[in-house]
């Protein structure tokens, strides 16, 4: 009987190896997927650290965790993590998850900041940086927006924003909803020099060193106090995302 069972199992195995599903694993949402694709696009992550209630520190923790664990310290690109962006970043910003992160229409830097805010329980989200920045500026609460004239207030955990392309300079007092901008999370500050983490920089999450005297910067957001449930902030549009050019 054992021999008969084994022969039956061998027959099933040989048929499976010859099938189109050989080398694939079952995903309950997408069906049979190549093993290497599944574990490249959806990397394993360490469990999220519990929120401390210190919003600036929680934002820093979330940014560093994404940069180091998910993006391999900038070694992976949006092509490697396309599904991850669609599953995590776009929904956090209220953007369409049918967008393609590798195209300009699907640029995801604002969605990345929105995801970090969600992880830190900070009430900020938007498909474009200027949308959530303007919303915080007009309706200050646990988070407040400041012009660069007050750059001495900048601290780790702040979200610092700059114009790009033909939008420079952006006027803090009158921000166009169509202005092209980019924002990063400040993770360290020494004088007028900051270290920050941002998304969609050279098609990946990157850490860089920047000078606060750069005329492209138009303002920053500081969040403080105890954590509060993430609330929906109104925005002119959550259909397309914005980031740095591809």
mmCIF file of C-alpha atoms in Angstrom:
data_model
loop_
_atom_site.group_PDB
_atom_site.id
_atom_site.type_symbol
_atom_site.label_atom_id
_atom_site.label_comp_id
_atom_site.label_asym_id
_atom_site.label_seq_id
_atom_site.Cartn_x
_atom_site.Cartn_y
_atom_site.Cartn_z
ATOM 1 C CA UNK A 1 0.000 0.000 0.000
ATOM 2 C CA UNK A 2 2.849 2.365 0.799
ATOM 3 C CA UNK A 3 4.357 1.713 -2.642
ATOM 4 C CA UNK A 4 1.035 2.459 -4.311
ATOM 5 C CA UNK A 5 0.659 5.735 -2.409
ATOM 6 C CA UNK A 6 4.208 6.767 -3.297
ATOM 7 C CA UNK A 7 3.645 5.998 -6.988
ATOM 8 C CA UNK A 8 0.518 8.183 -6.900
ATOM 9 C CA UNK A 9 2.441 11.037 -5.267
ATOM 10 C CA UNK A 10 5.241 10.724 -7.830
ATOM 11 C CA UNK A 11 2.686 10.950 -10.621
ATOM 12 C CA UNK A 12 1.192 14.137 -9.160
ATOM 13 C CA UNK A 13 4.630 15.684 -8.679
ATOM 14 C CA UNK A 14 5.709 14.936 -12.225
ATOM 15 C CA UNK A 15 2.529 16.474 -13.631
ATOM 16 C CA UNK A 16 2.969 19.601 -11.458
ATOM 17 C CA UNK A 17 6.608 20.057 -12.535
ATOM 18 C CA UNK A 18 5.517 19.969 -16.138
ATOM 19 C CA UNK A 19 2.671 22.397 -15.572
ATOM 20 C CA UNK A 20 2.739 26.134 -16.152
ATOM 21 C CA UNK A 21 2.643 26.652 -12.370
ATOM 22 C CA UNK A 22 6.013 25.032 -11.749
ATOM 23 C CA UNK A 23 8.256 27.332 -9.714
ATOM 24 C CA UNK A 24 5.309 29.443 -8.583
ATOM 25 C CA UNK A 25 3.581 30.022 -5.261
ATOM 26 C CA UNK A 26 -0.079 30.688 -4.553
ATOM 27 C CA UNK A 27 -1.100 34.227 -3.598
ATOM 28 C CA UNK A 28 -4.714 34.515 -2.443
ATOM 29 C CA UNK A 29 -5.140 37.855 -4.227
ATOM 30 C CA UNK A 30 -3.168 37.402 -7.452
ATOM 31 C CA UNK A 31 -3.210 33.600 -7.882
ATOM 32 C CA UNK A 32 -0.102 31.715 -9.026
ATOM 33 C CA UNK A 33 2.970 33.999 -8.987
ATOM 34 C CA UNK A 34 6.599 33.314 -9.707
ATOM 35 C CA UNK A 35 8.388 32.791 -6.390
ATOM 36 C CA UNK A 36 11.153 35.303 -7.163
ATOM 37 C CA UNK A 37 8.686 38.007 -8.239
ATOM 38 C CA UNK A 38 6.562 37.607 -5.116
ATOM 39 C CA UNK A 39 9.443 37.956 -2.713
ATOM 40 C CA UNK A 40 11.102 40.790 -4.625
ATOM 41 C CA UNK A 41 7.993 42.941 -4.833
ATOM 42 C CA UNK A 42 6.734 42.200 -1.335
ATOM 43 C CA UNK A 43 9.843 42.097 0.869
ATOM 44 C CA UNK A 44 9.738 40.766 4.378
ATOM 45 C CA UNK A 45 9.623 43.501 6.988
ATOM 46 C CA UNK A 46 10.327 43.610 10.652
ATOM 47 C CA UNK A 47 7.189 44.213 12.725
ATOM 48 C CA UNK A 48 6.430 47.925 13.050
ATOM 49 C CA UNK A 49 7.646 49.403 16.276
ATOM 50 C CA UNK A 50 4.897 50.521 18.609
ATOM 51 C CA UNK A 51 4.154 54.212 18.316
ATOM 52 C CA UNK A 52 5.721 56.134 21.164
ATOM 53 C CA UNK A 53 3.296 59.059 20.996
ATOM 54 C CA UNK A 54 6.281 61.297 20.230
ATOM 55 C CA UNK A 55 5.209 62.243 16.708
ATOM 56 C CA UNK A 56 8.549 63.620 15.429
ATOM 57 C CA UNK A 57 10.415 60.543 16.682
ATOM 58 C CA UNK A 58 7.780 58.203 15.277
ATOM 59 C CA UNK A 59 8.150 59.859 11.863
ATOM 60 C CA UNK A 60 11.918 59.430 12.009
ATOM 61 C CA UNK A 61 11.535 55.788 13.061
ATOM 62 C CA UNK A 62 9.121 55.104 10.206
ATOM 63 C CA UNK A 63 11.375 56.787 7.627
ATOM 64 C CA UNK A 64 14.516 54.960 8.744
ATOM 65 C CA UNK A 65 12.663 51.642 8.888
ATOM 66 C CA UNK A 66 11.422 51.991 5.292
ATOM 67 C CA UNK A 67 14.799 53.165 4.021
ATOM 68 C CA UNK A 68 16.823 50.416 5.687
ATOM 69 C CA UNK A 69 14.502 47.401 5.712
ATOM 70 C CA UNK A 70 12.246 47.753 2.689
ATOM 71 C CA UNK A 71 14.467 49.698 0.286
ATOM 72 C CA UNK A 72 17.772 48.148 1.315
ATOM 73 C CA UNK A 73 19.323 51.550 2.024
ATOM 74 C CA UNK A 74 18.552 52.770 -1.462
ATOM 75 C CA UNK A 75 19.695 49.662 -3.320
ATOM 76 C CA UNK A 76 16.205 48.761 -4.604
ATOM 77 C CA UNK A 77 14.224 50.730 -7.161
ATOM 78 C CA UNK A 78 10.550 51.355 -7.834
ATOM 79 C CA UNK A 79 10.662 48.617 -10.479
ATOM 80 C CA UNK A 80 11.659 46.131 -7.758
ATOM 81 C CA UNK A 81 8.932 47.313 -5.379
ATOM 82 C CA UNK A 82 6.124 48.362 -7.714
ATOM 83 C CA UNK A 83 3.517 46.188 -6.008
ATOM 84 C CA UNK A 84 4.679 47.336 -2.582
ATOM 85 C CA UNK A 85 4.150 50.983 -3.568
ATOM 86 C CA UNK A 86 0.695 50.220 -4.944
ATOM 87 C CA UNK A 87 -0.319 48.232 -1.873
ATOM 88 C CA UNK A 88 1.080 50.524 0.827
ATOM 89 C CA UNK A 89 1.936 54.035 -0.338
ATOM 90 C CA UNK A 90 -0.914 54.894 -2.710
ATOM 91 C CA UNK A 91 -3.720 53.839 -0.313
ATOM 92 C CA UNK A 92 -2.152 55.834 2.546
ATOM 93 C CA UNK A 93 -2.318 58.967 0.393
ATOM 94 C CA UNK A 94 -5.773 58.307 -1.019
ATOM 95 C CA UNK A 95 -4.375 57.796 -4.517
ATOM 96 C CA UNK A 96 -5.433 55.283 -7.138
ATOM 97 C CA UNK A 97 -3.525 52.042 -6.657
ATOM 98 C CA UNK A 98 -3.856 51.333 -10.379
ATOM 99 C CA UNK A 99 -1.192 53.934 -11.131
ATOM 100 C CA UNK A 100 2.180 52.761 -12.408
ATOM 101 C CA UNK A 101 4.987 53.918 -10.056
ATOM 102 C CA UNK A 102 7.499 53.831 -12.902
ATOM 103 C CA UNK A 103 5.697 56.594 -14.824
ATOM 104 C CA UNK A 104 5.471 60.335 -14.207
ATOM 105 C CA UNK A 105 1.717 59.997 -13.728
ATOM 106 C CA UNK A 106 2.331 57.541 -10.909
ATOM 107 C CA UNK A 107 5.119 59.466 -9.155
ATOM 108 C CA UNK A 108 4.898 58.465 -5.500
ATOM 109 C CA UNK A 109 6.999 60.760 -3.288
ATOM 110 C CA UNK A 110 3.937 62.368 -1.651
ATOM 111 C CA UNK A 111 2.391 58.937 -1.170
ATOM 112 C CA UNK A 112 5.600 57.850 0.568
ATOM 113 C CA UNK A 113 5.351 60.736 3.057
ATOM 114 C CA UNK A 114 1.661 59.926 3.559
ATOM 115 C CA UNK A 115 2.544 56.322 4.370
ATOM 116 C CA UNK A 116 5.161 57.397 6.928
ATOM 117 C CA UNK A 117 2.599 59.736 8.490
ATOM 118 C CA UNK A 118 0.097 56.907 8.705
ATOM 119 C CA UNK A 119 2.692 54.638 10.338
ATOM 120 C CA UNK A 120 3.469 57.375 12.876
ATOM 121 C CA UNK A 121 -0.231 58.174 13.426
ATOM 122 C CA UNK A 122 0.243 61.709 12.110
ATOM 123 C CA UNK A 123 -2.835 63.362 10.515
ATOM 124 C CA UNK A 124 -1.286 64.151 7.130
ATOM 125 C CA UNK A 125 -1.975 62.656 3.722
ATOM 126 C CA UNK A 126 -2.187 63.676 0.087
ATOM 127 C CA UNK A 127 -1.305 62.650 -3.445
ATOM 128 C CA UNK A 128 0.636 65.872 -3.948
ATOM 129 C CA UNK A 129 2.966 67.519 -1.458
ATOM 130 C CA UNK A 130 1.489 70.987 -1.899
ATOM 131 C CA UNK A 131 -1.993 69.646 -1.121
ATOM 132 C CA UNK A 132 -1.180 68.317 2.346
ATOM 133 C CA UNK A 133 1.177 71.226 3.048
ATOM 134 C CA UNK A 134 -1.509 73.794 2.226
ATOM 135 C CA UNK A 135 -4.111 71.844 4.237
ATOM 136 C CA UNK A 136 -1.891 71.891 7.328
ATOM 137 C CA UNK A 137 -1.076 75.567 6.810
ATOM 138 C CA UNK A 138 -4.779 76.509 6.611
ATOM 139 C CA UNK A 139 -5.951 74.169 9.385
ATOM 140 C CA UNK A 140 -3.171 73.890 11.976
ATOM 141 C CA UNK A 141 -3.628 71.395 14.761
ATOM 142 C CA UNK A 142 -1.240 68.763 16.026
ATOM 143 C CA UNK A 143 0.841 69.694 12.944
ATOM 144 C CA UNK A 144 1.673 73.240 11.834
ATOM 145 C CA UNK A 145 3.318 74.680 8.717
ATOM 146 C CA UNK A 146 6.049 77.320 8.834
ATOM 147 C CA UNK A 147 7.888 79.443 6.227
ATOM 148 C CA UNK A 148 11.658 79.143 5.870
ATOM 149 C CA UNK A 149 12.034 82.476 7.679
ATOM 150 C CA UNK A 150 11.582 80.297 10.776
ATOM 151 C CA UNK A 151 14.072 77.627 9.720
ATOM 152 C CA UNK A 152 15.767 77.868 13.124
ATOM 153 C CA UNK A 153 12.744 75.939 14.452
ATOM 154 C CA UNK A 154 13.396 72.931 12.220
ATOM 155 C CA UNK A 155 13.997 69.732 14.163
ATOM 156 C CA UNK A 156 14.280 66.033 13.459
ATOM 157 C CA UNK A 157 10.941 64.558 12.447
ATOM 158 C CA UNK A 158 9.892 67.668 10.523
ATOM 159 C CA UNK A 159 8.688 67.453 6.935
ATOM 160 C CA UNK A 160 10.667 69.921 4.839
ATOM 161 C CA UNK A 161 9.439 70.962 1.398
ATOM 162 C CA UNK A 162 11.012 72.489 -1.677
ATOM 163 C CA UNK A 163 9.936 73.475 -5.160
ATOM 164 C CA UNK A 164 11.306 71.788 -8.237
ATOM 165 C CA UNK A 165 11.386 72.224 -11.974
ATOM 166 C CA UNK A 166 9.633 75.382 -13.190
ATOM 167 C CA UNK A 167 7.750 75.911 -9.898
ATOM 168 C CA UNK A 168 10.678 77.606 -8.156
ATOM 169 C CA UNK A 169 10.266 79.549 -6.120
ATOM 170 C CA UNK A 170 6.963 78.563 -4.491
ATOM 171 C CA UNK A 171 5.410 81.353 -2.454
ATOM 172 C CA UNK A 172 4.599 80.080 1.061
ATOM 173 C CA UNK A 173 1.796 82.627 1.388
ATOM 174 C CA UNK A 174 0.128 81.642 -1.888
ATOM 175 C CA UNK A 175 0.771 78.022 -2.850
ATOM 176 C CA UNK A 176 -0.501 76.920 -6.231
ATOM 177 C CA UNK A 177 -2.242 73.514 -6.131
ATOM 178 C CA UNK A 178 -0.411 72.589 -9.334
ATOM 179 C CA UNK A 179 3.073 73.542 -8.148
ATOM 180 C CA UNK A 180 5.688 70.792 -8.523
ATOM 181 C CA UNK A 181 7.292 70.149 -5.163
ATOM 182 C CA UNK A 182 9.062 67.550 -3.068
ATOM 183 C CA UNK A 183 9.180 66.915 0.682
ATOM 184 C CA UNK A 184 11.485 64.830 2.913
ATOM 185 C CA UNK A 185 11.586 63.734 6.543
ATOM 186 C CA UNK A 186 14.401 65.372 8.516
ATOM 187 C CA UNK A 187 16.280 62.686 10.456
ATOM 188 C CA UNK A 188 19.219 64.811 11.650
ATOM 189 C CA UNK A 189 20.140 68.486 11.853
ATOM 190 C CA UNK A 190 23.446 70.240 12.475
ATOM 191 C CA UNK A 191 23.287 73.994 12.082
ATOM 192 C CA UNK A 192 21.952 74.727 8.606
ATOM 193 C CA UNK A 193 22.725 71.207 7.380
ATOM 194 C CA UNK A 194 20.131 68.455 7.523
ATOM 195 C CA UNK A 195 20.028 64.766 6.728
ATOM 196 C CA UNK A 196 16.697 63.685 5.283
ATOM 197 C CA UNK A 197 14.913 60.695 3.773
ATOM 198 C CA UNK A 198 12.535 61.001 0.839
ATOM 199 C CA UNK A 199 10.801 58.882 -1.771
ATOM 200 C CA UNK A 200 10.937 58.790 -5.558
ATOM 201 C CA UNK A 201 14.451 60.185 -5.633
ATOM 202 C CA UNK A 202 16.217 58.548 -8.574
ATOM 203 C CA UNK A 203 13.303 56.086 -8.560
ATOM 204 C CA UNK A 204 13.946 54.898 -5.011
ATOM 205 C CA UNK A 205 13.888 55.913 -1.338
ATOM 206 C CA UNK A 206 17.103 57.777 -0.578
ATOM 207 C CA UNK A 207 18.857 59.495 2.278
ATOM 208 C CA UNK A 208 20.716 62.705 1.547
ATOM 209 C CA UNK A 209 22.419 65.758 3.073
ATOM 210 C CA UNK A 210 20.997 69.192 2.274
ATOM 211 C CA UNK A 211 21.568 72.862 3.097
ATOM 212 C CA UNK A 212 18.660 74.813 4.560
ATOM 213 C CA UNK A 213 19.841 77.930 2.743
ATOM 214 C CA UNK A 214 18.794 76.387 -0.571
ATOM 215 C CA UNK A 215 16.383 78.926 -2.096
ATOM 216 C CA UNK A 216 14.190 76.082 -3.395
ATOM 217 C CA UNK A 217 12.870 75.371 0.120
ATOM 218 C CA UNK A 218 9.577 77.128 0.823
ATOM 219 C CA UNK A 219 8.506 75.733 4.191
ATOM 220 C CA UNK A 220 8.285 72.877 6.645
ATOM 221 C CA UNK A 221 5.753 71.049 8.798
ATOM 222 C CA UNK A 222 6.311 70.323 12.488
ATOM 223 C CA UNK A 223 4.134 67.899 14.418
ATOM 224 C CA UNK A 224 4.052 67.659 18.179
ATOM 225 C CA UNK A 225 2.015 66.505 21.127
ATOM 226 C CA UNK A 226 0.490 63.106 21.649
ATOM 227 C CA UNK A 227 -0.518 60.882 18.777
ATOM 228 C CA UNK A 228 -4.055 61.252 17.498
ATOM 229 C CA UNK A 229 -6.093 59.145 15.053
ATOM 230 C CA UNK A 230 -5.268 59.965 11.448
ATOM 231 C CA UNK A 231 -7.997 62.197 10.044
ATOM 232 C CA UNK A 232 -8.845 62.794 6.401
ATOM 233 C CA UNK A 233 -7.692 66.206 5.235
ATOM 234 C CA UNK A 234 -9.532 67.709 2.293
ATOM 235 C CA UNK A 235 -7.453 68.195 -0.803
ATOM 236 C CA UNK A 236 -8.179 69.496 -4.301
ATOM 237 C CA UNK A 237 -7.363 66.152 -5.856
ATOM 238 C CA UNK A 238 -6.164 62.713 -4.916
ATOM 239 C CA UNK A 239 -6.042 61.279 -8.402
ATOM 240 C CA UNK A 240 -2.391 61.698 -9.323
ATOM 241 C CA UNK A 241 0.733 61.661 -7.259
ATOM 242 C CA UNK A 242 3.752 63.865 -7.375
ATOM 243 C CA UNK A 243 7.440 63.319 -6.925
ATOM 244 C CA UNK A 244 10.732 63.984 -8.577
ATOM 245 C CA UNK A 245 10.983 63.312 -12.317
ATOM 246 C CA UNK A 246 11.832 59.792 -13.492
#
